[in-house]
């Protein structure tokens, strides 16, 4: 076990403990065939009921955060409205939740407040209202910049709508991220290269490029079980991944995580909280929170009820919809530290920040670590362990061996 001689939790420049907040809006216009997120197609939504419930649960989670972190002052450094489709949220709900967060925590002028949006005409019509409500970073679910790709992926927007959305977003917001999916059947390297170069021309500051994967429970998963081939050859996908690294680096948005590309100033600070084992709370159906106790020997994991109606009913009745509240052990913390941290191009310190002063336990298989370093998949220098390009291509395999 780690030493009992521990340093304090990370603090901000003002001396308060940093925290991130995730807010989940589960509703979508339609369900994409590749999507395994907690998203639901719904008709009318009782906006007042949902606003009241989200505020009530946020109040409850704020109390739990202060109790768990044992902190009087908490600085909320990032907020993220995810889904589902947060751009379907009325701007008044966005504004009210930001105000509520400001009443519960310290909000610095530098706070990053992100909202996900779909690039269709109806949702983009209220983007100016989102800006006025307090959103300062927009994440656009473009997914493809050509008609065949959009149709295959079941997207509700057109190529023209995607282009208009990118133009409008980059005009309104200083920080714009876009999502693209690659590895579609018969997708050529030329096609992917063209889409990458084209999307950078709009002036986005961040790109998330995801390999198409078939997840259980999705429409695509059901189709593959019937014999359909819905992804490109794995070797070709690896070539597309390497091509992505080359093109993004040339465009000034180098890789900083397995699937994310940006200059250092434009990296997603909210997602870095996850990848660097920071503290965050979450509200909304199916959301998860992680809070590290001051002694750093354990971490609190809270999971909320997944069903939107069930979540709403529980919050109305109890003030929250916590379905699971468990304590992760030190070993759990180390495992998550490496599973998330080795996604980062910079890697993570070999001795985690939460380890005791005399503790050097990494829980990594040293023989496999040495093997992967010899193969050029991992490298260790200046106290950091990181994956190289070839390693990021094989990250699941590497983690499986390192963590046993």
Short mmCIF file of C-alpha atoms in Angstrom, two decimals:
data_model
loop_
_atom_site.label_atom_id
_atom_site.label_comp_id
_atom_site.label_asym_id
_atom_site.label_seq_id
_atom_site.Cartn_x
_atom_site.Cartn_y
_atom_site.Cartn_z
CA UNK A 1 0.00 0.00 0.00
CA UNK A 2 1.10 3.60 -0.53
CA UNK A 3 2.87 5.58 2.13
CA UNK A 4 0.77 7.65 4.49
CA UNK A 5 3.01 10.63 3.85
CA UNK A 6 0.95 12.47 1.27
CA UNK A 7 0.86 15.86 -0.32
CA UNK A 8 -2.36 17.82 -0.69
CA UNK A 9 -4.82 17.62 -3.56
CA UNK A 10 -4.08 19.73 -6.64
CA UNK A 11 -5.15 23.34 -6.20
CA UNK A 12 -5.66 26.32 -8.51
CA UNK A 13 -3.59 29.49 -8.44
CA UNK A 14 -6.16 30.97 -6.06
CA UNK A 15 -5.78 28.04 -3.65
CA UNK A 16 -9.13 26.39 -4.35
CA UNK A 17 -9.60 22.81 -5.56
CA UNK A 18 -10.33 22.48 -9.31
CA UNK A 19 -13.45 20.65 -10.49
CA UNK A 20 -15.24 19.97 -13.77
CA UNK A 21 -18.98 19.62 -14.38
CA UNK A 22 -20.72 17.47 -17.00
CA UNK A 23 -24.42 18.00 -17.80
CA UNK A 24 -26.22 15.33 -19.83
CA UNK A 25 -29.15 16.11 -22.11
CA UNK A 26 -30.28 12.71 -23.42
CA UNK A 27 -32.66 13.68 -26.21
CA UNK A 28 -32.04 13.41 -29.95
CA UNK A 29 -34.09 13.92 -33.11
CA UNK A 30 -33.05 10.45 -34.31
CA UNK A 31 -30.75 7.62 -33.20
CA UNK A 32 -27.62 7.18 -35.31
CA UNK A 33 -26.90 3.53 -36.22
CA UNK A 34 -23.37 3.58 -34.74
CA UNK A 35 -24.25 5.36 -31.48
CA UNK A 36 -24.13 3.55 -28.13
CA UNK A 37 -24.44 6.68 -25.99
CA UNK A 38 -27.32 7.17 -23.58
CA UNK A 39 -29.45 9.04 -26.11
CA UNK A 40 -33.17 8.76 -26.73
CA UNK A 41 -35.60 9.95 -29.39
CA UNK A 42 -38.36 11.86 -27.65
CA UNK A 43 -41.30 14.00 -28.61
CA UNK A 44 -42.29 16.84 -26.31
CA UNK A 45 -40.03 17.50 -23.34
CA UNK A 46 -41.27 19.26 -20.20
CA UNK A 47 -38.60 21.95 -20.18
CA UNK A 48 -39.48 23.37 -16.78
CA UNK A 49 -39.46 19.93 -15.15
CA UNK A 50 -36.06 19.11 -16.65
CA UNK A 51 -34.55 22.44 -15.67
CA UNK A 52 -35.78 22.09 -12.10
CA UNK A 53 -34.49 18.51 -11.89
CA UNK A 54 -31.05 19.35 -13.30
CA UNK A 55 -30.70 22.25 -10.87
CA UNK A 56 -31.81 20.11 -7.95
CA UNK A 57 -29.34 17.36 -8.77
CA UNK A 58 -26.57 19.91 -9.29
CA UNK A 59 -27.28 21.28 -5.80
CA UNK A 60 -27.01 17.77 -4.38
CA UNK A 61 -23.81 16.92 -6.24
CA UNK A 62 -22.21 20.18 -5.12
CA UNK A 63 -22.78 19.19 -1.50
CA UNK A 64 -21.28 15.74 -2.12
CA UNK A 65 -18.26 17.28 -3.88
CA UNK A 66 -17.50 19.62 -1.00
CA UNK A 67 -17.94 16.82 1.53
CA UNK A 68 -15.79 14.33 -0.39
CA UNK A 69 -13.03 16.77 -1.30
CA UNK A 70 -13.27 18.38 2.13
CA UNK A 71 -13.04 21.78 0.53
CA UNK A 72 -14.72 25.04 1.37
CA UNK A 73 -13.73 26.62 -1.94
CA UNK A 74 -14.02 24.78 -5.24
CA UNK A 75 -13.13 26.35 -8.58
CA UNK A 76 -15.24 25.10 -11.47
CA UNK A 77 -12.75 25.17 -14.33
CA UNK A 78 -14.86 23.53 -17.07
CA UNK A 79 -18.48 22.77 -17.90
CA UNK A 80 -19.56 20.43 -20.67
CA UNK A 81 -23.10 20.05 -22.04
CA UNK A 82 -23.17 16.62 -23.69
CA UNK A 83 -25.76 14.20 -24.95
CA UNK A 84 -27.80 13.24 -26.73
CA UNK A 85 -28.05 16.57 -28.47
CA UNK A 86 -27.49 19.54 -26.14
CA UNK A 87 -28.17 21.98 -28.98
CA UNK A 88 -31.81 20.92 -28.61
CA UNK A 89 -31.79 22.45 -25.13
CA UNK A 90 -33.50 25.83 -24.89
CA UNK A 91 -30.84 28.52 -24.29
CA UNK A 92 -32.70 29.57 -21.13
CA UNK A 93 -31.85 26.18 -19.60
CA UNK A 94 -28.18 26.56 -20.54
CA UNK A 95 -28.09 30.03 -19.00
CA UNK A 96 -29.93 28.96 -15.84
CA UNK A 97 -27.57 26.02 -15.26
CA UNK A 98 -24.48 28.19 -15.71
CA UNK A 99 -25.94 30.68 -13.22
CA UNK A 100 -26.72 27.88 -10.76
CA UNK A 101 -23.16 26.56 -11.07
CA UNK A 102 -21.88 30.07 -10.40
CA UNK A 103 -23.89 30.23 -7.19
CA UNK A 104 -22.46 26.91 -5.99
CA UNK A 105 -18.81 27.22 -7.03
CA UNK A 106 -16.18 29.77 -7.91
CA UNK A 107 -16.25 30.42 -11.67
CA UNK A 108 -13.06 31.96 -13.07
CA UNK A 109 -13.12 34.21 -16.13
CA UNK A 110 -11.10 31.52 -17.92
CA UNK A 111 -13.75 28.82 -17.46
CA UNK A 112 -14.24 26.60 -20.52
CA UNK A 113 -17.95 25.98 -21.24
CA UNK A 114 -18.57 23.55 -24.10
CA UNK A 115 -21.78 22.44 -25.78
CA UNK A 116 -22.17 19.71 -28.37
CA UNK A 117 -24.29 20.55 -31.41
CA UNK A 118 -25.52 18.91 -34.58
CA UNK A 119 -24.96 20.93 -37.75
CA UNK A 120 -28.54 21.09 -39.01
CA UNK A 121 -30.35 24.31 -39.81
CA UNK A 122 -32.84 24.19 -36.94
CA UNK A 123 -30.20 23.80 -34.24
CA UNK A 124 -27.72 26.23 -35.74
CA UNK A 125 -30.41 28.92 -35.83
CA UNK A 126 -30.02 29.40 -32.08
CA UNK A 127 -26.24 29.30 -31.85
CA UNK A 128 -26.02 33.04 -31.20
CA UNK A 129 -28.35 32.51 -28.24
CA UNK A 130 -26.04 29.79 -26.95
CA UNK A 131 -23.13 32.22 -27.11
CA UNK A 132 -25.10 34.82 -25.16
CA UNK A 133 -26.12 32.15 -22.64
CA UNK A 134 -22.46 31.57 -21.77
CA UNK A 135 -21.18 28.85 -24.11
CA UNK A 136 -17.65 29.71 -25.26
CA UNK A 137 -16.62 26.48 -26.99
CA UNK A 138 -18.72 24.57 -29.53
CA UNK A 139 -18.29 20.93 -30.55
CA UNK A 140 -19.94 20.12 -33.90
CA UNK A 141 -20.92 16.54 -34.73
CA UNK A 142 -20.13 16.79 -38.44
CA UNK A 143 -18.98 13.13 -38.81
CA UNK A 144 -18.62 13.37 -42.61
CA UNK A 145 -18.26 16.04 -45.28
CA UNK A 146 -19.63 14.01 -48.18
CA UNK A 147 -23.19 12.82 -48.93
CA UNK A 148 -22.48 9.08 -49.06
CA UNK A 149 -20.79 9.15 -45.68
CA UNK A 150 -23.61 11.12 -44.10
CA UNK A 151 -26.23 8.73 -45.47
CA UNK A 152 -24.29 5.66 -44.35
CA UNK A 153 -23.87 7.08 -40.84
CA UNK A 154 -27.55 7.98 -40.60
CA UNK A 155 -26.91 11.66 -40.01
CA UNK A 156 -29.88 14.04 -40.19
CA UNK A 157 -27.94 16.92 -41.78
CA UNK A 158 -26.71 17.49 -45.34
CA UNK A 159 -23.26 18.38 -46.63
CA UNK A 160 -24.40 21.96 -47.23
CA UNK A 161 -25.75 22.22 -43.68
CA UNK A 162 -22.44 20.92 -42.31
CA UNK A 163 -20.51 23.56 -44.23
CA UNK A 164 -22.86 26.33 -43.17
CA UNK A 165 -22.64 25.20 -39.55
CA UNK A 166 -18.83 25.20 -39.64
CA UNK A 167 -18.77 28.69 -41.15
CA UNK A 168 -21.27 30.06 -38.62
CA UNK A 169 -19.66 28.39 -35.63
CA UNK A 170 -16.18 29.66 -36.50
CA UNK A 171 -17.61 33.14 -36.96
CA UNK A 172 -19.38 33.14 -33.58
CA UNK A 173 -17.02 31.18 -31.33
CA UNK A 174 -13.29 31.53 -30.76
CA UNK A 175 -12.98 27.80 -30.08
CA UNK A 176 -14.70 25.29 -32.36
CA UNK A 177 -14.19 21.55 -32.40
CA UNK A 178 -15.52 19.18 -35.05
CA UNK A 179 -16.03 15.41 -35.02
CA UNK A 180 -15.28 13.22 -38.03
CA UNK A 181 -15.56 9.44 -38.40
CA UNK A 182 -13.23 7.42 -40.62
CA UNK A 183 -12.83 3.77 -41.54
CA UNK A 184 -16.11 3.50 -43.42
CA UNK A 185 -16.41 0.60 -45.91
CA UNK A 186 -14.47 1.29 -49.11
CA UNK A 187 -13.25 4.68 -47.85
CA UNK A 188 -10.09 5.61 -49.71
CA UNK A 189 -7.10 7.44 -48.32
CA UNK A 190 -7.76 10.18 -50.88
CA UNK A 191 -11.32 10.60 -49.62
CA UNK A 192 -10.19 10.89 -46.00
CA UNK A 193 -7.33 13.25 -46.81
CA UNK A 194 -9.73 15.49 -48.75
CA UNK A 195 -12.18 15.68 -45.84
CA UNK A 196 -9.45 16.51 -43.34
CA UNK A 197 -7.95 19.29 -45.43
CA UNK A 198 -11.37 20.66 -46.23
CA UNK A 199 -12.53 20.86 -42.62
CA UNK A 200 -9.36 22.69 -41.56
CA UNK A 201 -10.10 25.36 -44.16
CA UNK A 202 -13.09 26.48 -42.07
CA UNK A 203 -10.79 27.52 -39.23
CA UNK A 204 -11.67 24.97 -36.55
CA UNK A 205 -9.33 24.91 -33.56
CA UNK A 206 -9.84 21.28 -32.53
CA UNK A 207 -10.59 17.99 -34.28
CA UNK A 208 -11.88 14.72 -32.87
CA UNK A 209 -11.36 11.95 -35.44
CA UNK A 210 -12.84 8.60 -34.47
CA UNK A 211 -12.41 5.22 -36.08
CA UNK A 212 -15.79 3.68 -36.85
CA UNK A 213 -16.29 0.87 -34.37
CA UNK A 214 -19.25 -1.46 -34.05
CA UNK A 215 -20.61 -1.27 -30.51
CA UNK A 216 -22.99 -3.82 -28.94
CA UNK A 217 -26.59 -2.73 -28.84
CA UNK A 218 -26.38 -0.45 -31.87
CA UNK A 219 -28.17 -0.76 -35.19
CA UNK A 220 -24.83 -1.40 -36.89
CA UNK A 221 -24.12 -4.22 -34.45
CA UNK A 222 -27.37 -5.92 -35.40
CA UNK A 223 -26.51 -5.56 -39.08
CA UNK A 224 -23.05 -7.07 -38.64
CA UNK A 225 -24.59 -10.05 -36.87
CA UNK A 226 -26.59 -10.58 -40.07
CA UNK A 227 -23.39 -10.63 -42.12
CA UNK A 228 -23.02 -6.99 -43.20
CA UNK A 229 -19.48 -5.60 -43.51
CA UNK A 230 -19.64 -2.05 -42.16
CA UNK A 231 -16.01 -1.11 -41.50
CA UNK A 232 -12.85 -0.91 -43.57
CA UNK A 233 -10.03 -3.44 -43.40
CA UNK A 234 -8.07 -3.00 -40.12
CA UNK A 235 -4.73 -2.54 -41.92
CA UNK A 236 -6.27 0.18 -44.09
CA UNK A 237 -7.76 1.85 -41.00
CA UNK A 238 -4.27 1.91 -39.45
CA UNK A 239 -3.00 3.64 -42.60
CA UNK A 240 -5.78 6.23 -42.29
CA UNK A 241 -4.81 6.80 -38.65
CA UNK A 242 -1.20 7.49 -39.59
CA UNK A 243 -2.39 9.76 -42.41
CA UNK A 244 -4.48 11.68 -39.88
CA UNK A 245 -1.45 12.31 -37.68
CA UNK A 246 0.52 13.65 -40.65
CA UNK A 247 -2.20 15.96 -41.94
CA UNK A 248 -3.21 17.34 -38.55
CA UNK A 249 0.41 18.07 -37.63
CA UNK A 250 0.90 19.93 -40.92
CA UNK A 251 -2.27 21.93 -40.22
CA UNK A 252 -0.95 23.00 -36.81
CA UNK A 253 -3.32 20.76 -34.85
CA UNK A 254 -1.06 17.89 -33.76
CA UNK A 255 -2.31 14.83 -31.92
CA UNK A 256 -2.48 15.24 -28.16
CA UNK A 257 -4.67 12.19 -27.46
CA UNK A 258 -5.50 8.99 -29.34
CA UNK A 259 -8.39 10.59 -31.24
CA UNK A 260 -7.96 14.31 -30.61
CA UNK A 261 -5.93 17.00 -32.34
CA UNK A 262 -5.30 20.63 -31.41
CA UNK A 263 -2.66 23.19 -30.59
CA UNK A 264 -1.77 23.23 -26.87
CA UNK A 265 -3.91 26.32 -26.28
CA UNK A 266 -6.97 24.74 -27.90
CA UNK A 267 -6.94 21.32 -26.24
CA UNK A 268 -10.17 20.27 -24.53
CA UNK A 269 -9.55 21.14 -20.90
CA UNK A 270 -12.70 19.31 -19.86
CA UNK A 271 -11.67 16.02 -21.46
CA UNK A 272 -8.18 16.42 -20.04
CA UNK A 273 -9.83 16.24 -16.60
CA UNK A 274 -10.94 12.69 -17.48
CA UNK A 275 -7.66 11.64 -19.06
CA UNK A 276 -5.59 13.03 -16.18
CA UNK A 277 -7.72 11.51 -13.38
CA UNK A 278 -9.04 14.84 -12.18
CA UNK A 279 -12.22 15.51 -10.22
CA UNK A 280 -15.59 15.98 -11.84
CA UNK A 281 -19.26 15.81 -11.02
CA UNK A 282 -22.06 15.06 -13.46
CA UNK A 283 -25.82 15.51 -13.59
CA UNK A 284 -28.39 14.02 -15.93
CA UNK A 285 -29.42 10.46 -16.90
CA UNK A 286 -26.65 7.86 -16.79
CA UNK A 287 -23.86 10.31 -15.97
CA UNK A 288 -20.83 9.36 -13.83
CA UNK A 289 -18.81 11.41 -11.31
CA UNK A 290 -15.34 10.82 -9.88
CA UNK A 291 -14.02 12.48 -6.72
CA UNK A 292 -10.68 11.68 -5.06
CA UNK A 293 -10.58 11.79 -1.26
CA UNK A 294 -7.94 14.06 0.30
CA UNK A 295 -5.88 11.09 1.52
CA UNK A 296 -5.61 9.94 -2.13
CA UNK A 297 -6.03 6.32 -1.11
CA UNK A 298 -9.51 6.01 -2.58
CA UNK A 299 -11.83 7.58 -5.12
CA UNK A 300 -15.58 8.04 -5.05
CA UNK A 301 -17.53 6.88 -8.10
CA UNK A 302 -21.14 8.00 -8.49
CA UNK A 303 -23.43 6.70 -11.24
CA UNK A 304 -26.87 8.13 -12.00
CA UNK A 305 -29.96 6.29 -13.19
CA UNK A 306 -29.85 5.79 -16.96
CA UNK A 307 -33.53 5.97 -18.00
CA UNK A 308 -34.56 9.61 -18.67
CA UNK A 309 -38.01 9.18 -17.15
CA UNK A 310 -36.68 7.07 -14.29
CA UNK A 311 -33.99 9.69 -13.65
CA UNK A 312 -36.56 12.48 -13.63
CA UNK A 313 -38.85 10.57 -11.26
CA UNK A 314 -36.00 9.90 -8.82
CA UNK A 315 -34.80 13.51 -8.79
CA UNK A 316 -38.33 14.77 -8.13
CA UNK A 317 -38.66 12.28 -5.27
CA UNK A 318 -35.16 12.31 -3.73
CA UNK A 319 -33.39 15.38 -5.10
CA UNK A 320 -30.98 13.16 -7.07
CA UNK A 321 -30.96 9.94 -9.11
CA UNK A 322 -27.81 8.28 -7.75
CA UNK A 323 -28.06 4.57 -8.52
CA UNK A 324 -24.57 3.61 -7.40
CA UNK A 325 -22.20 5.26 -4.93
CA UNK A 326 -19.06 3.19 -4.51
CA UNK A 327 -15.51 3.62 -3.30
CA UNK A 328 -12.76 2.71 -5.75
CA UNK A 329 -9.63 1.26 -4.18
CA UNK A 330 -6.11 2.51 -4.72
CA UNK A 331 -5.63 -0.34 -7.22
CA UNK A 332 -8.76 0.78 -9.11
CA UNK A 333 -7.35 4.30 -9.24
CA UNK A 334 -4.02 3.15 -10.62
CA UNK A 335 -5.71 1.03 -13.31
CA UNK A 336 -7.88 3.94 -14.47
CA UNK A 337 -4.90 6.29 -14.30
CA UNK A 338 -3.05 4.21 -16.91
CA UNK A 339 -6.06 3.30 -19.05
CA UNK A 340 -6.91 6.97 -19.47
CA UNK A 341 -3.48 8.53 -19.18
CA UNK A 342 -1.73 6.44 -21.82
CA UNK A 343 -4.25 7.82 -24.33
CA UNK A 344 -2.37 11.12 -24.06
CA UNK A 345 0.53 11.76 -26.40
CA UNK A 346 2.49 13.34 -23.53
CA UNK A 347 1.86 10.24 -21.40
CA UNK A 348 1.65 10.31 -17.63
CA UNK A 349 4.16 10.44 -14.76
CA UNK A 350 5.40 6.95 -13.91
CA UNK A 351 4.59 7.69 -10.27
CA UNK A 352 0.97 8.94 -10.18
CA UNK A 353 0.23 12.26 -8.50
CA UNK A 354 -1.86 10.51 -5.86
CA UNK A 355 0.89 8.07 -4.83
CA UNK A 356 2.51 8.50 -1.43
CA UNK A 357 5.93 10.12 -1.15
CA UNK A 358 7.69 6.79 -0.62
CA UNK A 359 5.47 4.69 -2.87
CA UNK A 360 6.64 3.61 -6.31
CA UNK A 361 3.95 1.06 -7.16
CA UNK A 362 2.80 1.44 -10.75
CA UNK A 363 0.87 -1.86 -11.08
CA UNK A 364 2.37 -2.23 -14.56
CA UNK A 365 3.89 -5.48 -15.72
CA UNK A 366 7.56 -4.49 -15.95
CA UNK A 367 8.47 -7.28 -18.37
CA UNK A 368 5.80 -6.22 -20.84
CA UNK A 369 6.72 -2.58 -20.36
CA UNK A 370 10.33 -3.36 -21.26
CA UNK A 371 9.20 -5.37 -24.30
CA UNK A 372 6.97 -2.57 -25.59
CA UNK A 373 9.74 -0.02 -25.07
CA UNK A 374 12.12 -2.19 -27.08
CA UNK A 375 9.54 -2.47 -29.87
CA UNK A 376 9.13 1.31 -29.96
CA UNK A 377 5.52 1.27 -28.83
CA UNK A 378 6.26 2.86 -25.45
CA UNK A 379 8.95 5.22 -24.26
CA UNK A 380 10.00 6.34 -20.79
CA UNK A 381 11.90 9.54 -20.17
CA UNK A 382 12.08 12.29 -17.53
CA UNK A 383 9.73 10.38 -15.26
CA UNK A 384 6.99 10.02 -17.89
CA UNK A 385 5.70 6.91 -19.66
CA UNK A 386 3.98 7.44 -23.00
CA UNK A 387 2.79 5.61 -26.09
CA UNK A 388 4.37 6.40 -29.43
CA UNK A 389 2.42 6.40 -32.70
CA UNK A 390 2.81 2.64 -33.17
CA UNK A 391 1.73 2.16 -29.58
CA UNK A 392 -1.39 4.28 -29.93
CA UNK A 393 -2.40 2.04 -32.82
CA UNK A 394 -2.25 -0.92 -30.41
CA UNK A 395 -3.35 0.75 -27.19
CA UNK A 396 -6.00 -1.78 -26.16
CA UNK A 397 -3.54 -4.64 -26.57
CA UNK A 398 -0.79 -2.79 -24.70
CA UNK A 399 -3.06 -1.93 -21.78
CA UNK A 400 -4.28 -5.49 -21.57
CA UNK A 401 -0.73 -6.75 -21.13
CA UNK A 402 0.52 -3.94 -18.88
CA UNK A 403 -2.39 -4.21 -16.47
CA UNK A 404 -2.76 -7.98 -16.73
#
